[in-house]
Short mmCIF file of C-alpha atoms in Angstrom, two decimals:
data_model
loop_
_atom_site.label_atom_id
_atom_site.label_comp_id
_atom_site.label_asym_id
_atom_site.label_seq_id
_atom_site.Cartn_x
_atom_site.Cartn_y
_atom_site.Cartn_z
CA MET A 10 -30.21 -8.61 26.10
CA ILE A 11 -29.84 -11.62 23.70
CA ARG A 12 -26.53 -9.68 22.17
CA ARG A 13 -25.62 -8.99 25.92
CA GLN A 14 -25.67 -12.37 26.71
CA VAL A 15 -23.99 -13.47 23.45
CA GLU A 16 -21.12 -11.02 24.00
CA ARG A 17 -20.53 -12.33 27.40
CA ILE A 18 -20.46 -15.75 26.12
CA LEU A 19 -17.93 -14.72 23.70
CA GLY A 20 -15.78 -12.45 26.16
CA LEU A 21 -15.72 -15.60 28.55
CA GLY A 22 -15.06 -17.81 25.50
CA ALA A 23 -11.89 -15.81 24.57
CA ALA A 24 -10.90 -15.47 28.10
CA LEU A 25 -11.18 -19.18 28.95
CA GLY A 26 -9.52 -19.78 25.42
CA LEU A 27 -6.49 -17.80 26.38
CA LEU A 28 -5.80 -19.16 29.83
CA VAL A 29 -5.86 -22.77 27.95
CA GLY A 30 -4.13 -21.40 25.15
CA LEU A 31 -1.30 -19.99 27.15
CA TYR A 32 -1.23 -23.78 29.67
CA ALA A 33 -1.36 -25.94 25.99
CA GLY A 34 1.52 -23.65 24.76
CA PHE A 35 3.64 -23.54 27.78
CA ILE A 36 2.91 -26.32 29.63
CA TYR A 37 1.40 -29.29 27.87
CA ALA A 38 3.39 -28.74 24.49
CA PRO A 39 6.73 -29.76 24.84
CA ALA A 40 9.89 -27.60 24.20
CA ASP A 41 10.72 -27.63 20.49
CA ALA A 42 13.74 -30.39 19.73
CA ALA A 43 15.83 -27.60 17.72
CA GLN A 44 15.00 -24.61 19.11
CA GLY A 45 14.22 -25.08 22.50
CA GLU A 46 11.53 -22.65 24.98
CA VAL A 47 12.29 -20.17 22.49
CA GLN A 48 9.90 -22.24 19.74
CA ARG A 49 6.90 -21.39 22.30
CA LEU A 50 6.77 -18.10 21.01
CA MET A 51 5.39 -19.36 17.60
CA TYR A 52 1.82 -20.38 19.92
CA LEU A 53 1.25 -16.35 19.34
CA HIS A 54 3.18 -15.21 16.69
CA VAL A 55 1.16 -17.74 13.97
CA PRO A 56 -2.43 -17.26 15.81
CA LEU A 57 -1.80 -13.07 15.70
CA ILE A 58 -1.07 -13.04 12.17
CA LEU A 59 -3.70 -15.27 11.03
CA VAL A 60 -6.38 -13.26 12.78
CA SER A 61 -4.73 -10.05 11.02
CA TYR A 62 -5.13 -11.56 7.88
CA LEU A 63 -9.07 -12.43 8.72
CA ALA A 64 -9.30 -8.96 10.09
CA PHE A 65 -8.04 -7.36 6.44
CA PHE A 66 -10.61 -9.57 4.90
CA VAL A 67 -13.25 -8.13 6.84
CA VAL A 68 -11.99 -4.53 6.09
CA PHE A 69 -12.20 -5.58 2.62
CA VAL A 70 -15.58 -7.05 2.60
CA ALA A 71 -17.02 -4.19 4.58
CA SER A 72 -15.30 -1.60 2.42
CA VAL A 73 -17.37 -3.18 -0.62
CA LEU A 74 -20.30 -3.51 1.45
CA TYR A 75 -20.04 0.05 2.43
CA LEU A 76 -19.91 1.62 -0.77
CA TRP A 77 -22.58 -0.36 -2.20
CA ARG A 78 -25.17 -0.30 0.87
CA ARG A 79 -23.98 2.90 2.21
CA HIS A 80 -24.76 1.89 5.85
CA ARG A 81 -22.88 3.41 8.74
CA GLN A 82 -22.49 0.09 10.26
CA HIS A 83 -20.38 -1.22 7.61
CA ASP A 84 -17.98 1.65 7.62
CA ALA A 85 -17.85 1.30 11.58
CA ILE A 86 -17.02 -2.26 10.98
CA ALA A 87 -14.31 -1.88 8.26
CA ARG A 88 -12.76 0.80 10.80
CA SER A 89 -13.14 -1.20 14.37
CA SER A 90 -11.59 -4.32 12.23
CA ALA A 91 -8.41 -2.30 10.46
CA GLU A 92 -7.73 -0.83 14.06
CA ILE A 93 -7.47 -4.66 15.29
CA GLY A 94 -5.84 -5.68 12.37
CA VAL A 95 -3.01 -3.22 12.76
CA LEU A 96 -2.70 -4.05 16.40
CA PHE A 97 -2.19 -7.90 15.92
CA THR A 98 -0.10 -7.70 12.94
CA ALA A 99 2.10 -5.54 15.22
CA LEU A 100 2.26 -7.03 17.93
CA SER A 101 2.86 -10.43 15.17
CA ILE A 102 6.06 -8.43 14.01
CA ALA A 103 7.33 -7.71 17.89
CA VAL A 104 6.49 -11.13 18.54
CA GLY A 105 8.50 -12.92 15.46
CA SER A 106 11.22 -10.90 16.41
CA ILE A 107 12.23 -11.71 19.63
CA TRP A 108 12.13 -15.45 18.10
CA GLY A 109 14.37 -14.19 15.55
CA ARG A 110 17.06 -12.94 17.34
CA PRO A 111 17.74 -15.82 18.80
CA THR A 112 16.85 -18.14 15.94
CA TRP A 113 17.98 -16.40 12.90
CA GLY A 114 20.32 -13.99 14.82
CA ALA A 115 18.80 -11.04 13.60
CA TRP A 116 15.61 -9.11 14.85
CA TRP A 117 14.59 -8.71 10.90
CA THR A 118 15.97 -10.36 8.27
CA TRP A 119 14.39 -9.27 4.32
CA ASP A 120 12.73 -12.72 3.79
CA ALA A 121 9.98 -12.71 1.25
CA ARG A 122 7.16 -13.30 3.96
CA LEU A 123 8.44 -10.82 6.31
CA THR A 124 8.70 -8.00 3.88
CA THR A 125 5.40 -8.33 2.50
CA THR A 126 3.57 -8.56 5.88
CA ALA A 127 5.41 -5.27 6.94
CA ILE A 128 4.41 -3.28 3.43
CA LEU A 129 0.49 -4.71 4.81
CA LEU A 130 1.25 -2.93 7.92
CA LEU A 131 2.62 0.09 6.43
CA MET A 132 -0.36 -0.03 4.30
CA PHE A 133 -3.03 -0.04 6.84
CA LEU A 134 -1.47 2.79 9.01
CA GLY A 135 -1.59 4.72 5.99
CA TYR A 136 -5.47 3.64 6.04
CA LEU A 137 -5.62 4.70 9.88
CA MET A 138 -3.76 7.66 9.18
CA LEU A 139 -5.89 9.16 6.60
CA ARG A 140 -9.11 8.41 8.37
CA ALA A 141 -7.93 10.50 11.25
CA LEU A 142 -6.76 13.59 9.09
CA VAL A 143 -10.44 13.59 7.01
CA ASP A 144 -12.47 16.44 8.83
CA ASP A 145 -15.73 15.10 7.05
CA PRO A 146 -16.74 11.75 7.87
CA LEU A 147 -18.85 10.55 5.52
CA ARG A 148 -15.81 11.68 2.83
CA GLY A 149 -13.84 9.59 5.04
CA ALA A 150 -15.69 6.76 5.50
CA THR A 151 -15.53 6.76 1.34
CA PHE A 152 -12.16 7.55 1.20
CA CYS A 153 -10.93 4.76 3.26
CA ALA A 154 -13.15 1.81 1.53
CA VAL A 155 -11.74 2.87 -1.92
CA LEU A 156 -8.37 2.12 -0.49
CA GLY A 157 -9.19 -1.02 1.78
CA ILE A 158 -10.47 -2.44 -1.65
CA ILE A 159 -7.59 -1.27 -3.69
CA GLY A 160 -5.04 -1.76 -1.16
CA PHE A 161 -6.61 -5.47 -0.55
CA LEU A 162 -6.45 -6.06 -4.23
CA ASP A 163 -2.83 -4.77 -4.30
CA VAL A 164 -1.82 -7.74 -1.45
CA PRO A 165 -1.75 -10.71 -4.10
CA ILE A 166 0.44 -8.09 -6.38
CA ILE A 167 2.82 -7.02 -3.70
CA HIS A 168 2.95 -11.25 -2.48
CA MET A 169 4.29 -11.88 -6.05
CA SER A 170 6.51 -9.67 -6.11
CA VAL A 171 8.29 -9.37 -3.67
CA VAL A 172 8.29 -13.72 -3.22
CA TRP A 173 9.71 -13.40 -7.17
CA TRP A 174 12.36 -10.82 -6.01
CA ARG A 175 13.41 -12.88 -3.16
CA THR A 176 13.33 -16.39 -4.51
CA LEU A 177 14.54 -15.46 -7.92
CA HIS A 178 18.12 -14.85 -7.32
CA GLN A 179 18.95 -16.09 -3.38
CA PRO A 180 16.98 -18.97 -3.66
CA ALA A 181 18.32 -20.11 -0.44
CA SER A 182 18.23 -17.25 1.44
CA ILE A 183 14.52 -18.19 2.90
CA LEU A 184 14.61 -19.35 6.18
CA ARG A 185 12.34 -21.33 7.31
CA PRO A 186 12.22 -24.42 9.42
CA GLY A 187 11.86 -27.39 6.80
CA PRO A 188 8.01 -29.04 6.93
CA SER A 189 9.02 -31.66 9.26
CA MET A 190 6.07 -33.60 11.32
CA VAL A 191 4.71 -31.55 13.45
CA ALA A 192 4.04 -33.32 16.63
CA MET A 193 0.25 -34.01 17.59
CA ASP A 194 0.36 -31.96 21.04
CA MET A 195 2.19 -28.75 19.34
CA GLN A 196 -0.78 -28.85 16.74
CA VAL A 197 -3.23 -29.07 19.77
CA ALA A 198 -1.46 -25.98 21.26
CA LEU A 199 -1.45 -24.18 18.46
CA TYR A 200 -4.68 -24.57 17.31
CA SER A 201 -6.29 -23.98 20.54
CA ASN A 202 -4.59 -20.79 20.69
CA VAL A 203 -5.74 -19.62 16.93
CA VAL A 204 -9.65 -20.62 18.22
CA ALA A 205 -8.61 -18.33 21.44
CA PHE A 206 -7.28 -15.51 19.11
CA GLY A 207 -10.06 -15.71 16.93
CA LEU A 208 -12.52 -15.28 19.60
CA LEU A 209 -10.91 -12.12 20.97
CA TYR A 210 -11.07 -10.52 17.87
CA VAL A 211 -15.11 -11.24 17.66
CA TYR A 212 -15.10 -10.11 21.37
CA LEU A 213 -12.94 -6.73 20.80
CA LEU A 214 -14.58 -6.14 17.25
CA ILE A 215 -17.71 -5.91 19.17
CA LYS A 216 -16.65 -3.98 22.36
CA ARG A 217 -15.36 -1.62 19.64
CA LEU A 218 -18.25 -1.12 17.35
CA GLN A 219 -19.93 -0.35 20.90
CA ILE A 220 -17.63 2.38 21.71
CA GLU A 221 -18.42 3.60 17.91
CA GLY A 222 -21.94 3.60 18.47
CA ALA A 223 -21.51 5.28 21.91
CA ARG A 224 -19.97 8.18 20.13
CA GLU A 225 -22.52 8.65 17.52
CA GLU A 226 -25.11 8.48 20.50
CA LEU A 227 -23.42 11.72 22.02
CA PHE A 228 -23.03 13.64 18.90
CA ARG A 229 -26.71 12.94 18.29
CA LEU A 230 -27.37 14.38 21.64
CA GLN A 231 -24.78 16.98 21.79
CA MET A 232 -26.36 18.20 18.03
CA GLU A 233 -29.59 17.99 20.15
CA LEU A 234 -28.94 19.80 22.92
CA LEU A 235 -26.96 22.83 20.79
CA GLY A 236 -30.59 22.69 18.46
CA MET B 15 -18.26 14.59 -28.23
CA THR B 16 -16.91 11.28 -27.99
CA PHE B 17 -14.92 9.85 -24.76
CA ALA B 18 -11.41 9.64 -25.90
CA ARG B 19 -11.83 13.44 -27.10
CA MET B 20 -13.39 14.47 -24.11
CA VAL B 21 -10.13 12.61 -22.26
CA LEU B 22 -7.98 14.42 -24.67
CA ALA B 23 -9.53 18.05 -23.65
CA ILE B 24 -8.78 17.62 -20.28
CA ALA B 25 -5.24 16.20 -20.79
CA TRP B 26 -4.46 19.05 -22.91
CA LYS B 27 -6.01 21.34 -20.59
CA ASP B 28 -3.43 20.25 -17.71
CA LEU B 29 -0.43 20.22 -20.71
CA VAL B 30 -1.66 23.53 -21.50
CA VAL B 31 -1.27 25.24 -18.06
CA GLU B 32 2.11 23.47 -17.47
CA TRP B 33 3.38 24.83 -20.51
CA ARG B 34 2.70 28.18 -19.69
CA ASP B 35 4.32 28.50 -16.43
CA ARG B 36 6.39 25.32 -16.72
CA GLU B 37 6.82 25.24 -12.50
CA SER B 38 6.39 21.88 -12.33
CA ILE B 39 8.73 20.38 -14.58
CA THR B 40 11.25 22.09 -14.03
CA ALA B 41 11.06 21.53 -10.06
CA MET B 42 10.81 18.18 -11.03
CA CYS B 43 13.88 18.11 -13.45
CA PHE B 44 16.11 19.37 -10.84
CA PHE B 45 14.61 17.71 -8.33
CA ALA B 46 15.68 14.35 -9.60
CA PHE B 47 18.77 15.55 -10.74
CA LEU B 48 19.42 16.83 -6.81
CA VAL B 49 18.96 13.18 -5.81
CA LEU B 50 20.83 11.36 -8.26
CA PHE B 51 23.75 13.71 -7.38
CA LEU B 52 23.17 13.23 -3.55
CA PHE B 53 22.73 9.13 -3.82
CA ASN B 54 26.30 9.49 -4.87
CA PHE B 55 27.38 11.31 -1.63
CA ALA B 56 25.77 8.73 -0.02
CA LEU B 57 27.59 6.08 -1.11
CA GLY B 58 31.18 7.05 -0.89
CA GLY B 59 31.68 7.41 -4.14
CA ASP B 60 32.33 4.30 -4.30
CA GLN B 61 32.06 3.35 -8.16
CA THR B 62 31.49 -0.35 -8.05
CA LEU B 63 28.89 0.24 -5.51
CA ILE B 64 27.18 2.96 -7.60
CA ARG B 65 27.13 0.77 -10.30
CA GLY B 66 25.58 -1.99 -9.23
CA ALA B 67 23.04 -0.15 -7.57
CA ALA B 68 22.28 2.60 -10.35
CA SER B 69 19.18 0.95 -11.54
CA GLY B 70 17.79 1.41 -8.12
CA LEU B 71 18.87 4.90 -7.24
CA LEU B 72 17.35 5.98 -10.69
CA TRP B 73 13.84 4.38 -9.62
CA LEU B 74 14.04 6.04 -5.80
CA ALA B 75 14.73 9.53 -7.99
CA PHE B 76 11.88 8.86 -10.36
CA ALA B 77 9.33 7.71 -7.49
CA PHE B 78 10.30 10.67 -5.55
CA THR B 79 9.88 13.17 -8.89
CA ALA B 80 6.92 11.36 -9.78
CA VAL B 81 5.08 12.33 -6.37
CA LEU B 82 6.20 15.75 -6.69
CA GLY B 83 4.45 16.30 -9.82
CA LEU B 84 1.06 13.86 -8.73
CA ALA B 85 0.78 16.33 -5.93
CA ARG B 86 0.68 19.26 -7.71
CA SER B 87 -1.64 18.00 -10.61
CA VAL B 88 -4.57 17.76 -8.25
CA GLN B 89 -3.72 20.53 -6.59
CA GLY B 90 -3.72 22.89 -9.44
CA GLU B 91 -7.19 22.21 -9.09
CA LEU B 92 -7.77 23.57 -5.82
CA ALA B 93 -7.22 27.66 -6.70
CA ASN B 94 -10.20 29.26 -7.41
CA ASP B 95 -12.59 26.01 -7.18
CA CYS B 96 -10.97 24.43 -10.22
CA LEU B 97 -11.87 21.06 -9.51
CA ASP B 98 -15.89 22.08 -9.38
CA GLY B 99 -15.52 23.59 -12.46
CA LEU B 100 -14.08 20.87 -14.00
CA LEU B 101 -16.90 18.52 -12.35
CA LEU B 102 -19.55 20.43 -14.01
CA TYR B 103 -17.60 19.40 -17.81
CA PRO B 104 -20.08 17.72 -19.15
CA ALA B 105 -18.20 14.59 -19.25
CA GLU B 106 -18.50 11.28 -17.73
CA ARG B 107 -16.00 10.95 -14.17
CA GLU B 108 -14.27 8.15 -16.10
CA ALA B 109 -13.19 10.71 -18.40
CA ILE B 110 -12.02 13.32 -16.03
CA PHE B 111 -9.91 10.76 -14.34
CA LEU B 112 -8.13 9.35 -17.58
CA GLY B 113 -7.63 12.75 -18.86
CA LYS B 114 -5.98 14.00 -15.38
CA LEU B 115 -3.81 10.51 -15.46
CA CYS B 116 -2.84 11.13 -19.29
CA GLY B 117 -1.48 14.87 -18.24
CA SER B 118 -0.01 13.64 -15.34
CA PHE B 119 1.66 10.83 -17.00
CA SER B 120 2.96 12.90 -20.31
CA VAL B 121 4.44 15.30 -17.42
CA ILE B 122 6.60 12.57 -15.20
CA LEU B 123 7.14 10.55 -18.49
CA LEU B 124 8.59 13.67 -20.04
CA VAL B 125 10.93 14.12 -17.40
CA GLU B 126 12.15 10.89 -16.83
CA LEU B 127 13.36 10.94 -20.57
CA ILE B 128 14.74 14.57 -19.34
CA SER B 129 16.83 13.09 -16.17
CA PHE B 130 17.87 10.45 -18.98
CA PRO B 131 20.70 11.73 -20.01
CA ILE B 132 22.18 12.83 -16.80
CA PHE B 133 22.13 9.52 -15.31
CA ALA B 134 23.89 8.75 -18.14
CA VAL B 135 26.38 11.44 -17.55
CA LEU B 136 26.69 11.58 -13.90
CA TYR B 137 26.99 7.30 -13.53
CA ASN B 138 28.71 6.84 -17.02
CA MET B 139 26.29 4.61 -18.05
CA ASP B 140 25.93 4.26 -21.63
CA ILE B 141 21.46 3.92 -22.20
CA TRP B 142 21.58 5.17 -25.98
CA SER B 143 22.22 1.90 -27.69
CA GLN B 144 19.44 0.46 -24.84
CA LEU B 145 16.91 3.43 -25.12
CA PRO B 146 14.02 1.43 -26.99
CA LYS B 147 14.18 -1.52 -24.34
CA LEU B 148 14.65 1.30 -21.57
CA LEU B 149 11.54 2.76 -22.72
CA LEU B 150 9.41 -0.70 -22.62
CA ILE B 151 9.84 -0.76 -19.04
CA THR B 152 9.47 2.94 -18.57
CA VAL B 153 6.38 3.18 -20.02
CA PRO B 154 4.19 0.33 -18.02
CA ALA B 155 5.77 1.75 -14.53
CA THR B 156 5.56 5.33 -14.88
CA LEU B 157 1.58 4.48 -16.22
CA GLY B 158 1.15 2.49 -13.22
CA PHE B 159 2.61 4.90 -10.85
CA ALA B 160 0.78 7.65 -12.35
CA THR B 161 -2.73 5.80 -12.24
CA ALA B 162 -2.46 5.17 -8.49
CA GLY B 163 -1.01 8.46 -7.84
CA THR B 164 -3.88 9.94 -9.42
CA LEU B 165 -6.69 8.01 -7.47
CA LEU B 166 -4.50 8.53 -4.43
CA SER B 167 -3.55 12.43 -4.74
CA THR B 168 -7.45 13.08 -5.44
CA MET B 169 -8.20 11.58 -2.10
CA THR B 170 -4.92 13.17 -0.35
CA VAL B 171 -5.50 17.22 -1.51
CA GLY B 172 -7.71 18.09 0.90
CA LEU B 173 -5.97 17.42 4.23
CA ARG B 174 -3.87 19.08 6.36
CA ALA B 175 -0.93 16.53 6.25
CA ARG B 176 -1.23 16.10 2.31
CA GLU B 177 2.54 16.54 1.41
CA ALA B 178 3.17 13.56 3.83
CA MET B 179 0.16 11.27 3.23
CA LEU B 180 0.44 10.62 -0.72
CA PRO B 181 3.74 9.41 -0.20
CA PHE B 182 2.77 7.18 2.49
CA LEU B 183 -0.45 5.78 0.96
CA LEU B 184 1.40 5.85 -2.76
CA PHE B 185 4.96 3.91 -1.99
CA PRO B 186 3.50 0.74 -0.20
CA MET B 187 0.74 0.20 -3.04
CA THR B 188 3.67 0.97 -5.80
CA ILE B 189 5.97 -1.54 -4.02
CA PRO B 190 5.42 -4.02 -7.06
CA LEU B 191 5.60 -1.06 -9.86
CA ILE B 192 9.26 0.16 -8.00
CA LEU B 193 10.50 -3.49 -8.00
CA SER B 194 9.72 -4.21 -11.45
CA ALA B 195 11.51 -0.94 -13.01
CA VAL B 196 14.14 -1.29 -11.00
CA ARG B 197 14.85 -4.93 -11.94
CA GLY B 198 13.96 -4.73 -15.35
CA THR B 199 15.78 -1.88 -15.73
CA GLU B 200 18.99 -3.68 -13.95
CA VAL B 201 18.65 -6.25 -16.62
CA ILE B 202 19.05 -4.17 -19.84
CA LEU B 203 21.61 -2.16 -18.13
CA ARG B 204 23.77 -5.10 -17.45
CA ARG B 205 22.58 -5.96 -20.89
CA GLU B 206 21.77 -9.41 -20.09
CA ALA B 207 19.00 -11.51 -22.31
CA PHE B 208 15.40 -9.56 -22.54
CA GLU B 209 13.45 -12.30 -21.93
CA LEU B 210 15.06 -12.10 -18.05
CA ALA B 211 12.50 -9.11 -17.41
CA MET B 212 9.59 -10.47 -19.05
CA PRO B 213 8.25 -11.72 -15.47
CA TRP B 214 8.71 -8.53 -14.15
CA LEU B 215 7.06 -6.62 -17.32
CA LYS B 216 4.41 -9.09 -16.86
CA LEU B 217 4.06 -7.79 -13.29
CA MET B 218 3.56 -4.20 -13.88
CA ALA B 219 0.83 -5.32 -16.59
CA ALA B 220 -0.93 -7.15 -14.10
CA PHE B 221 -0.29 -3.65 -11.42
CA ASP B 222 -1.24 -1.29 -14.11
CA VAL B 223 -4.67 -3.22 -15.47
CA LEU B 224 -6.05 -3.78 -11.90
CA PHE B 225 -5.28 -0.33 -10.92
CA LEU B 226 -7.01 0.88 -13.68
CA VAL B 227 -9.77 -0.88 -13.76
CA GLY B 228 -9.91 -0.13 -9.59
CA SER B 229 -9.72 3.82 -9.98
CA LEU B 230 -12.10 3.59 -12.95
CA LEU B 231 -14.71 1.67 -10.86
CA THR B 232 -14.05 3.73 -7.35
CA PHE B 233 -12.93 7.68 -9.05
CA GLU B 234 -16.24 8.49 -9.00
CA LEU B 235 -17.04 7.66 -5.80
CA LEU B 236 -13.71 9.72 -4.56
CA VAL B 237 -15.17 13.56 -5.89
CA GLU B 238 -18.83 13.18 -5.44
CA GLU B 239 -20.30 15.53 -3.28
#
């Protein structure tokens, strides 16, 4: 029952953390001098993308472990983490887009970082689609493990190529607010949200793994009944 | 038999099959021609615009064409359980992968070589004096594309939606290659100093090495029963 306890604490921690994060982001931290209230979206945007990077890294590690040890659990972790990662990346892009419209005057620009993030999202959407399309679950697990590893190794190359592509020819196009000194209360708001979303990720991952476990149990029972 | 001869034997088998019906090559060449032809309409016949975009259009045409060939290369093995037969062939899995890779690579490269004159004529480009430099870009780009494509088409060949899935997985992954090839070709077509293409060549080399090693390490896992 320790597991249930840990899970409950994690869930409560995530909920509390998100509340604190909301308070810190919307009320405690001051509005940005240059961008005004819209800058507060950053407190959602940055944690979402950081956590999705973490999620994809977990996919990579779990994929390596799966190919090495062949434990079903590792595959379940990779799959669940990829789903959460895709969700968080998509949300982060959406939030960033809402921020970009008033700030940059466009929903989307082909900035290096935006482009690599979009490619990452596309790659892991492909990962999830591949999994949905392979009928044999064991084969699907192996295919996706290979894809997870190769895709993850490809990410630095994609990053490099896109950064070169964007900077070799038009260095001024990277629209980034300069590395100004970030105020202390803003940092507090940002980090509390990063922690909160990190907790949320772990909680969602555990929940998702439970669903996976329940599904396997159901399958086993069906097989038993059918003989 | 040595490892190299096993690889060559498999590649030779694929090329003979291809030569006997010439279906892939004809379809791919025609497709490349069609894409290059259609881009002209998409850009409204604006000559300056077309010249500026030429290298991008060329490589998009090659990327689409290569996907056609890659899908067929592995799919051909499904008929009459050829894949099982191939796996029974007394060779390491790495040799089978490299053999298939060599086969696809040769076919795609041949189609690209045939497409160059069509491109030169349709887009009014003088590429003949630049051909050796152009090949320096084309060969590594095609190698990387064929490597990633052979690995991914092995994954997608048994799927219901394989026609859609192969490009969906392949294109995002090969963006570094397509990008480098486009930029490299641009440098050459504009007659700029070749040093400007060097970073892109290095990038392609890194991609090729990484994908070759990655594929050789993981191919066995994909085909095992």
